[in-house]
Amino acid sequence: MIDLGKYNVLGINVSAIDYEAAVKRVIEAGQHHQPLAVTALAVHGVMTGVGDKEHQYRLNQFDVVCPDGQPVRWALNGLHQCDLPDRVYGPTLTLKICEAAAEAGVSIFLFGATQEMLDGFAKNLCAKFPKLQIAGKRASKFRNLSVAERDELAAEIRDSGAGICFVGLGCPRQEVFAYEMRDRVNMPLIAVGAAFAFHAGVLAQAPPWMQRNGLEWLFRFTREPKRLWKRYATTNPAFVSLLTLQKLRLYVRRSDAGVKPQDEVLFG
């Protein structure tokens, strides 16, 4: 089990952690109804914090920020000698948490995506883990919520009896949601994005060899070039350039330099 704490990657505090330790923290918090904000960040997720000081602050308030992408794991190893043998990939983490939750008798809540995707996701999870209890699920409205709607949703999640809530709204909306709702629901909030689509069978995952070599972005780009070309054309080179400068100590972004955001209207 590896849990070495957090390390600065371009101003974002990323956890040097493995699957076993991340799952343990989630299950223990779920069993005791304790707030816990967890996300799994690839390059794009890190760069959202680099480009937005308010979002940097949010990310650095998370309890666990898993190194989802191989380049993020490589950054931890290269900058801080963490010697992590593997990344903590959000979709795989989702399955490992569900497996442990089923064994521990901790029920889950699913929030986000469309109703069709949620139904497929829930069906496939229950087929894979027959003991898993899904206490509730709610599809996204795909718009900003009023304060009353936010409080109603928090009450629905909290009163469902669930011990863990998975959030799939896409980056960075799901991290904003987890940050704002963390202390309103008293359970772990796990921002896992594409895991909903992957495990519902809606979106294909990259082959293992591409995942091992940090080429998942290329696989996704070939599937959605019009939507993703700008993201990868800008964020990937910027990440590599800034990481090189941080390694050479020519770029310093303090992890406490973010700006605390005001309480905001949530997308949900």
PDB file of N, CA and C in Angstrom, residues 51-125:
ATOM      1  N   GLY A  51      -4.494  26.986 -15.265  1.00  0.00           N
ATOM      2  CA  GLY A  51      -5.033  28.142 -15.973  1.00  0.00           C
ATOM      3  C   GLY A  51      -6.087  28.924 -15.232  1.00  0.00           C
ATOM      4  N   ASP A  52      -6.478  28.487 -14.035  1.00  0.00           N
ATOM      5  CA  ASP A  52      -7.571  29.122 -13.306  1.00  0.00           C
ATOM      6  C   ASP A  52      -7.238  29.074 -11.808  1.00  0.00           C
ATOM      7  N   LYS A  53      -6.914  30.230 -11.237  1.00  0.00           N
ATOM      8  CA  LYS A  53      -6.472  30.260  -9.840  1.00  0.00           C
ATOM      9  C   LYS A  53      -7.561  29.829  -8.873  1.00  0.00           C
ATOM     10  N   GLU A  54      -8.835  30.098  -9.201  1.00  0.00           N
ATOM     11  CA  GLU A  54      -9.912  29.637  -8.339  1.00  0.00           C
ATOM     12  C   GLU A  54     -10.023  28.117  -8.377  1.00  0.00           C
ATOM     13  N   HIS A  55      -9.844  27.548  -9.577  1.00  0.00           N
ATOM     14  CA  HIS A  55      -9.933  26.093  -9.670  1.00  0.00           C
ATOM     15  C   HIS A  55      -8.705  25.435  -9.037  1.00  0.00           C
ATOM     16  N   GLN A  56      -7.564  26.090  -9.113  1.00  0.00           N
ATOM     17  CA  GLN A  56      -6.388  25.587  -8.400  1.00  0.00           C
ATOM     18  C   GLN A  56      -6.698  25.473  -6.907  1.00  0.00           C
ATOM     19  N   TYR A  57      -7.328  26.499  -6.364  1.00  0.00           N
ATOM     20  CA  TYR A  57      -7.689  26.465  -4.933  1.00  0.00           C
ATOM     21  C   TYR A  57      -8.608  25.278  -4.653  1.00  0.00           C
ATOM     22  N   ARG A  58      -9.630  25.095  -5.509  1.00  0.00           N
ATOM     23  CA  ARG A  58     -10.568  23.983  -5.300  1.00  0.00           C
ATOM     24  C   ARG A  58      -9.825  22.652  -5.268  1.00  0.00           C
ATOM     25  N   LEU A  59      -9.031  22.413  -6.297  1.00  0.00           N
ATOM     26  CA  LEU A  59      -8.333  21.129  -6.397  1.00  0.00           C
ATOM     27  C   LEU A  59      -7.446  20.884  -5.179  1.00  0.00           C
ATOM     28  N   ASN A  60      -6.852  21.942  -4.668  1.00  0.00           N
ATOM     29  CA  ASN A  60      -5.939  21.768  -3.538  1.00  0.00           C
ATOM     30  C   ASN A  60      -6.660  21.633  -2.200  1.00  0.00           C
ATOM     31  N   GLN A  61      -8.000  21.724  -2.220  1.00  0.00           N
ATOM     32  CA  GLN A  61      -8.778  21.403  -1.018  1.00  0.00           C
ATOM     33  C   GLN A  61      -9.262  19.956  -1.026  1.00  0.00           C
ATOM     34  N   PHE A  62      -9.057  19.249  -2.139  1.00  0.00           N
ATOM     35  CA  PHE A  62      -9.486  17.846  -2.211  1.00  0.00           C
ATOM     36  C   PHE A  62      -8.651  17.005  -1.257  1.00  0.00           C
ATOM     37  N   ASP A  63      -9.292  15.987  -0.713  1.00  0.00           N
ATOM     38  CA  ASP A  63      -8.583  15.086   0.204  1.00  0.00           C
ATOM     39  C   ASP A  63      -7.626  14.167  -0.547  1.00  0.00           C
ATOM     40  N   VAL A  64      -8.060  13.700  -1.715  1.00  0.00           N
ATOM     41  CA  VAL A  64      -7.242  12.803  -2.528  1.00  0.00           C
ATOM     42  C   VAL A  64      -7.323  13.248  -3.983  1.00  0.00           C
ATOM     43  N   VAL A  65      -6.168  13.493  -4.591  1.00  0.00           N
ATOM     44  CA  VAL A  65      -6.076  13.822  -6.020  1.00  0.00           C
ATOM     45  C   VAL A  65      -5.219  12.741  -6.669  1.00  0.00           C
ATOM     46  N   CYS A  66      -5.876  11.752  -7.248  1.00  0.00           N
ATOM     47  CA  CYS A  66      -5.155  10.608  -7.805  1.00  0.00           C
ATOM     48  C   CYS A  66      -4.468  10.965  -9.124  1.00  0.00           C
ATOM     49  N   PRO A  67      -3.283  10.393  -9.375  1.00  0.00           N
ATOM     50  CA  PRO A  67      -2.604  10.593 -10.658  1.00  0.00           C
ATOM     51  C   PRO A  67      -3.225   9.688 -11.723  1.00  0.00           C
ATOM     52  N   ASP A  68      -4.276  10.179 -12.361  1.00  0.00           N
ATOM     53  CA  ASP A  68      -5.042   9.378 -13.318  1.00  0.00           C
ATOM     54  C   ASP A  68      -4.238   9.073 -14.580  1.00  0.00           C
ATOM     55  N   GLY A  69      -3.572  10.078 -15.122  1.00  0.00           N
ATOM     56  CA  GLY A  69      -2.824   9.880 -16.367  1.00  0.00           C
ATOM     57  C   GLY A  69      -1.397   9.437 -16.108  1.00  0.00           C
ATOM     58  N   GLN A  70      -0.851   8.646 -17.027  1.00  0.00           N
ATOM     59  CA  GLN A  70       0.556   8.249 -16.882  1.00  0.00           C
ATOM     60  C   GLN A  70       1.486   9.456 -16.812  1.00  0.00           C
ATOM     61  N   PRO A  71       1.269  10.512 -17.626  1.00  0.00           N
ATOM     62  CA  PRO A  71       2.163  11.673 -17.517  1.00  0.00           C
ATOM     63  C   PRO A  71       2.129  12.323 -16.139  1.00  0.00           C
ATOM     64  N   VAL A  72       0.999  12.270 -15.459  1.00  0.00           N
ATOM     65  CA  VAL A  72       0.931  12.830 -14.106  1.00  0.00           C
ATOM     66  C   VAL A  72       1.730  11.955 -13.143  1.00  0.00           C
ATOM     67  N   ARG A  73       1.637  10.646 -13.310  1.00  0.00           N
ATOM     68  CA  ARG A  73       2.467   9.737 -12.492  1.00  0.00           C
ATOM     69  C   ARG A  73       3.947   9.964 -12.791  1.00  0.00           C
ATOM     70  N   TRP A  74       4.291  10.100 -14.073  1.00  0.00           N
ATOM     71  CA  TRP A  74       5.687  10.355 -14.438  1.00  0.00           C
ATOM     72  C   TRP A  74       6.175  11.666 -13.817  1.00  0.00           C
ATOM     73  N   ALA A  75       5.284  12.660 -13.750  1.00  0.00           N
ATOM     74  CA  ALA A  75       5.660  13.938 -13.139  1.00  0.00           C
ATOM     75  C   ALA A  75       5.980  13.757 -11.655  1.00  0.00           C
ATOM     76  N   LEU A  76       5.157  13.002 -10.935  1.00  0.00           N
ATOM     77  CA  LEU A  76       5.432  12.738  -9.524  1.00  0.00           C
ATOM     78  C   LEU A  76       6.765  12.020  -9.350  1.00  0.00           C
ATOM     79  N   ASN A  77       7.012  11.053 -10.206  1.00  0.00           N
ATOM     80  CA  ASN A  77       8.259  10.294 -10.097  1.00  0.00           C
ATOM     81  C   ASN A  77       9.468  11.136 -10.491  1.00  0.00           C
ATOM     82  N   GLY A  78       9.321  11.926 -11.552  1.00  0.00           N
ATOM     83  CA  GLY A  78      10.446  12.715 -12.049  1.00  0.00           C
ATOM     84  C   GLY A  78      10.778  13.909 -11.175  1.00  0.00           C
ATOM     85  N   LEU A  79       9.758  14.571 -10.651  1.00  0.00           N
ATOM     86  CA  LEU A  79       9.978  15.766  -9.837  1.00  0.00           C
ATOM     87  C   LEU A  79      10.272  15.438  -8.384  1.00  0.00           C
ATOM     88  N   HIS A  80       9.622  14.393  -7.872  1.00  0.00           N
ATOM     89  CA  HIS A  80       9.646  14.149  -6.429  1.00  0.00           C
ATOM     90  C   HIS A  80      10.118  12.744  -6.038  1.00  0.00           C
ATOM     91  N   GLN A  81      10.584  11.957  -7.012  1.00  0.00           N
ATOM     92  CA  GLN A  81      11.125  10.620  -6.744  1.00  0.00           C
ATOM     93  C   GLN A  81      10.161   9.761  -5.930  1.00  0.00           C
ATOM     94  N   CYS A  82       8.893   9.748  -6.338  1.00  0.00           N
ATOM     95  CA  CYS A  82       7.882   8.977  -5.608  1.00  0.00           C
ATOM     96  C   CYS A  82       7.923   7.480  -5.930  1.00  0.00           C
ATOM     97  N   ASP A  83       8.496   7.131  -7.062  1.00  0.00           N
ATOM     98  CA  ASP A  83       8.617   5.721  -7.472  1.00  0.00           C
ATOM     99  C   ASP A  83       7.270   5.000  -7.514  1.00  0.00           C
ATOM    100  N   LEU A  84       6.237   5.680  -7.970  1.00  0.00           N
ATOM    101  CA  LEU A  84       4.945   5.025  -8.117  1.00  0.00           C
ATOM    102  C   LEU A  84       5.003   4.025  -9.266  1.00  0.00           C
ATOM    103  N   PRO A  85       4.623   2.780  -9.046  1.00  0.00           N
ATOM    104  CA  PRO A  85       4.698   1.772 -10.097  1.00  0.00           C
ATOM    105  C   PRO A  85       3.558   1.856 -11.097  1.00  0.00           C
ATOM    106  N   ASP A  86       2.468   2.554 -10.736  1.00  0.00           N
ATOM    107  CA  ASP A  86       1.303   2.606 -11.627  1.00  0.00           C
ATOM    108  C   ASP A  86       0.528   3.876 -11.336  1.00  0.00           C
ATOM    109  N   ARG A  87      -0.284   4.293 -12.299  1.00  0.00           N
ATOM    110  CA  ARG A  87      -1.194   5.408 -12.068  1.00  0.00           C
ATOM    111  C   ARG A  87      -2.421   4.902 -11.304  1.00  0.00           C
ATOM    112  N   VAL A  88      -3.321   5.812 -10.958  1.00  0.00           N
ATOM    113  CA  VAL A  88      -4.601   5.435 -10.351  1.00  0.00           C
ATOM    114  C   VAL A  88      -5.676   5.969 -11.302  1.00  0.00           C
ATOM    115  N   TYR A  89      -6.049   5.118 -12.224  1.00  0.00           N
ATOM    116  CA  TYR A  89      -6.937   5.447 -13.332  1.00  0.00           C
ATOM    117  C   TYR A  89      -8.387   5.462 -12.853  1.00  0.00           C
ATOM    118  N   GLY A  90      -9.094   6.576 -13.079  1.00  0.00           N
ATOM    119  CA  GLY A  90     -10.439   6.754 -12.559  1.00  0.00           C
ATOM    120  C   GLY A  90     -11.400   5.607 -12.824  1.00  0.00           C
ATOM    121  N   PRO A  91     -11.519   5.123 -14.073  1.00  0.00           N
ATOM    122  CA  PRO A  91     -12.433   4.015 -14.345  1.00  0.00           C
ATOM    123  C   PRO A  91     -12.073   2.724 -13.592  1.00  0.00           C
ATOM    124  N   THR A  92     -10.780   2.450 -13.468  1.00  0.00           N
ATOM    125  CA  THR A  92     -10.362   1.263 -12.704  1.00  0.00           C
ATOM    126  C   THR A  92     -10.594   1.478 -11.215  1.00  0.00           C
ATOM    127  N   LEU A  93     -10.315   2.685 -10.729  1.00  0.00           N
ATOM    128  CA  LEU A  93     -10.566   3.004  -9.330  1.00  0.00           C
ATOM    129  C   LEU A  93     -12.048   2.831  -9.001  1.00  0.00           C
ATOM    130  N   THR A  94     -12.910   3.228  -9.931  1.00  0.00           N
ATOM    131  CA  THR A  94     -14.356   3.074  -9.739  1.00  0.00           C
ATOM    132  C   THR A  94     -14.718   1.617  -9.473  1.00  0.00           C
ATOM    133  N   LEU A  95     -14.192   0.721 -10.299  1.00  0.00           N
ATOM    134  CA  LEU A  95     -14.497  -0.698 -10.131  1.00  0.00           C
ATOM    135  C   LEU A  95     -13.938  -1.249  -8.827  1.00  0.00           C
ATOM    136  N   LYS A  96     -12.737  -0.816  -8.476  1.00  0.00           N
ATOM    137  CA  LYS A  96     -12.129  -1.306  -7.237  1.00  0.00           C
ATOM    138  C   LYS A  96     -12.893  -0.811  -6.008  1.00  0.00           C
ATOM    139  N   ILE A  97     -13.367   0.427  -6.052  1.00  0.00           N
ATOM    140  CA  ILE A  97     -14.169   0.943  -4.948  1.00  0.00           C
ATOM    141  C   ILE A  97     -15.493   0.188  -4.858  1.00  0.00           C
ATOM    142  N   CYS A  98     -16.127  -0.050  -6.004  1.00  0.00           N
ATOM    143  CA  CYS A  98     -17.403  -0.774  -6.009  1.00  0.00           C
ATOM    144  C   CYS A  98     -17.236  -2.199  -5.495  1.00  0.00           C
ATOM    145  N   GLU A  99     -16.160  -2.836  -5.869  1.00  0.00           N
ATOM    146  CA  GLU A  99     -15.894  -4.194  -5.387  1.00  0.00           C
ATOM    147  C   GLU A  99     -15.743  -4.201  -3.864  1.00  0.00           C
ATOM    148  N   ALA A 100     -14.946  -3.246  -3.346  1.00  0.00           N
ATOM    149  CA  ALA A 100     -14.737  -3.174  -1.900  1.00  0.00           C
ATOM    150  C   ALA A 100     -16.017  -2.760  -1.176  1.00  0.00           C
ATOM    151  N   ALA A 101     -16.792  -1.858  -1.791  1.00  0.00           N
ATOM    152  CA  ALA A 101     -18.050  -1.415  -1.183  1.00  0.00           C
ATOM    153  C   ALA A 101     -19.037  -2.570  -1.086  1.00  0.00           C
ATOM    154  N   ALA A 102     -19.077  -3.405  -2.114  1.00  0.00           N
ATOM    155  CA  ALA A 102     -19.967  -4.565  -2.103  1.00  0.00           C
ATOM    156  C   ALA A 102     -19.602  -5.510  -0.961  1.00  0.00           C
ATOM    157  N   GLU A 103     -18.331  -5.733  -0.769  1.00  0.00           N
ATOM    158  CA  GLU A 103     -17.878  -6.635   0.290  1.00  0.00           C
ATOM    159  C   GLU A 103     -18.109  -6.031   1.683  1.00  0.00           C
ATOM    160  N   ALA A 104     -17.980  -4.703   1.768  1.00  0.00           N
ATOM    161  CA  ALA A 104     -18.112  -4.045   3.070  1.00  0.00           C
ATOM    162  C   ALA A 104     -19.556  -3.680   3.398  1.00  0.00           C
ATOM    163  N   GLY A 105     -20.465  -3.857   2.445  1.00  0.00           N
ATOM    164  CA  GLY A 105     -21.859  -3.509   2.677  1.00  0.00           C
ATOM    165  C   GLY A 105     -22.117  -2.009   2.667  1.00  0.00           C
ATOM    166  N   VAL A 106     -21.282  -1.261   1.932  1.00  0.00           N
ATOM    167  CA  VAL A 106     -21.445   0.189   1.809  1.00  0.00           C
ATOM    168  C   VAL A 106     -22.160   0.472   0.485  1.00  0.00           C
ATOM    169  N   SER A 107     -23.313   1.084   0.545  1.00  0.00           N
ATOM    170  CA  SER A 107     -24.071   1.339  -0.684  1.00  0.00           C
ATOM    171  C   SER A 107     -23.567   2.601  -1.383  1.00  0.00           C
ATOM    172  N   ILE A 108     -23.915   2.747  -2.657  1.00  0.00           N
ATOM    173  CA  ILE A 108     -23.410   3.865  -3.455  1.00  0.00           C
ATOM    174  C   ILE A 108     -24.562   4.646  -4.084  1.00  0.00           C
ATOM    175  N   PHE A 109     -24.266   5.886  -4.450  1.00  0.00           N
ATOM    176  CA  PHE A 109     -25.192   6.752  -5.187  1.00  0.00           C
ATOM    177  C   PHE A 109     -24.479   7.178  -6.459  1.00  0.00           C
ATOM    178  N   LEU A 110     -25.197   7.227  -7.583  1.00  0.00           N
ATOM    179  CA  LEU A 110     -24.633   7.641  -8.859  1.00  0.00           C
ATOM    180  C   LEU A 110     -25.263   8.958  -9.281  1.00  0.00           C
ATOM    181  N   PHE A 111     -24.429   9.967  -9.528  1.00  0.00           N
ATOM    182  CA  PHE A 111     -24.955  11.250  -9.976  1.00  0.00           C
ATOM    183  C   PHE A 111     -24.227  11.742 -11.223  1.00  0.00           C
ATOM    184  N   GLY A 112     -25.023  12.140 -12.234  1.00  0.00           N
ATOM    185  CA  GLY A 112     -24.452  12.713 -13.450  1.00  0.00           C
ATOM    186  C   GLY A 112     -24.909  11.967 -14.686  1.00  0.00           C
ATOM    187  N   ALA A 113     -24.396  12.413 -15.839  1.00  0.00           N
ATOM    188  CA  ALA A 113     -24.683  11.781 -17.127  1.00  0.00           C
ATOM    189  C   ALA A 113     -26.178  11.821 -17.454  1.00  0.00           C
ATOM    190  N   THR A 114     -26.597  10.994 -18.402  1.00  0.00           N
ATOM    191  CA  THR A 114     -28.006  10.899 -18.787  1.00  0.00           C
ATOM    192  C   THR A 114     -28.647   9.717 -18.068  1.00  0.00           C
ATOM    193  N   GLN A 115     -29.982   9.697 -18.070  1.00  0.00           N
ATOM    194  CA  GLN A 115     -30.661   8.589 -17.405  1.00  0.00           C
ATOM    195  C   GLN A 115     -30.324   7.261 -18.079  1.00  0.00           C
ATOM    196  N   GLU A 116     -30.247   7.273 -19.401  1.00  0.00           N
ATOM    197  CA  GLU A 116     -29.923   6.051 -20.136  1.00  0.00           C
ATOM    198  C   GLU A 116     -28.540   5.532 -19.763  1.00  0.00           C
ATOM    199  N   MET A 117     -27.582   6.458 -19.690  1.00  0.00           N
ATOM    200  CA  MET A 117     -26.228   6.048 -19.327  1.00  0.00           C
ATOM    201  C   MET A 117     -26.169   5.557 -17.886  1.00  0.00           C
ATOM    202  N   LEU A 118     -26.873   6.257 -16.994  1.00  0.00           N
ATOM    203  CA  LEU A 118     -26.901   5.833 -15.594  1.00  0.00           C
ATOM    204  C   LEU A 118     -27.481   4.438 -15.441  1.00  0.00           C
ATOM    205  N   ASP A 119     -28.567   4.182 -16.166  1.00  0.00           N
ATOM    206  CA  ASP A 119     -29.199   2.861 -16.069  1.00  0.00           C
ATOM    207  C   ASP A 119     -28.250   1.767 -16.553  1.00  0.00           C
ATOM    208  N   GLY A 120     -27.540   2.035 -17.658  1.00  0.00           N
ATOM    209  CA  GLY A 120     -26.575   1.065 -18.170  1.00  0.00           C
ATOM    210  C   GLY A 120     -25.412   0.867 -17.223  1.00  0.00           C
ATOM    211  N   PHE A 121     -24.933   1.953 -16.645  1.00  0.00           N
ATOM    212  CA  PHE A 121     -23.830   1.914 -15.685  1.00  0.00           C
ATOM    213  C   PHE A 121     -24.230   1.083 -14.468  1.00  0.00           C
ATOM    214  N   ALA A 122     -25.416   1.380 -13.906  1.00  0.00           N
ATOM    215  CA  ALA A 122     -25.882   0.654 -12.721  1.00  0.00           C
ATOM    216  C   ALA A 122     -26.079  -0.829 -13.023  1.00  0.00           C
ATOM    217  N   LYS A 123     -26.664  -1.131 -14.162  1.00  0.00           N
ATOM    218  CA  LYS A 123     -26.908  -2.529 -14.540  1.00  0.00           C
ATOM    219  C   LYS A 123     -25.600  -3.304 -14.651  1.00  0.00           C
ATOM    220  N   ASN A 124     -24.600  -2.710 -15.297  1.00  0.00           N
ATOM    221  CA  ASN A 124     -23.318  -3.391 -15.484  1.00  0.00           C
ATOM    222  C   ASN A 124     -22.559  -3.538 -14.171  1.00  0.00           C
ATOM    223  N   LEU A 125     -22.663  -2.536 -13.291  1.00  0.00           N
ATOM    224  CA  LEU A 125     -22.009  -2.649 -11.985  1.00  0.00           C
ATOM    225  C   LEU A 125     -22.614  -3.790 -11.167  1.00  0.00           C
TER     226      LEU A 125
END
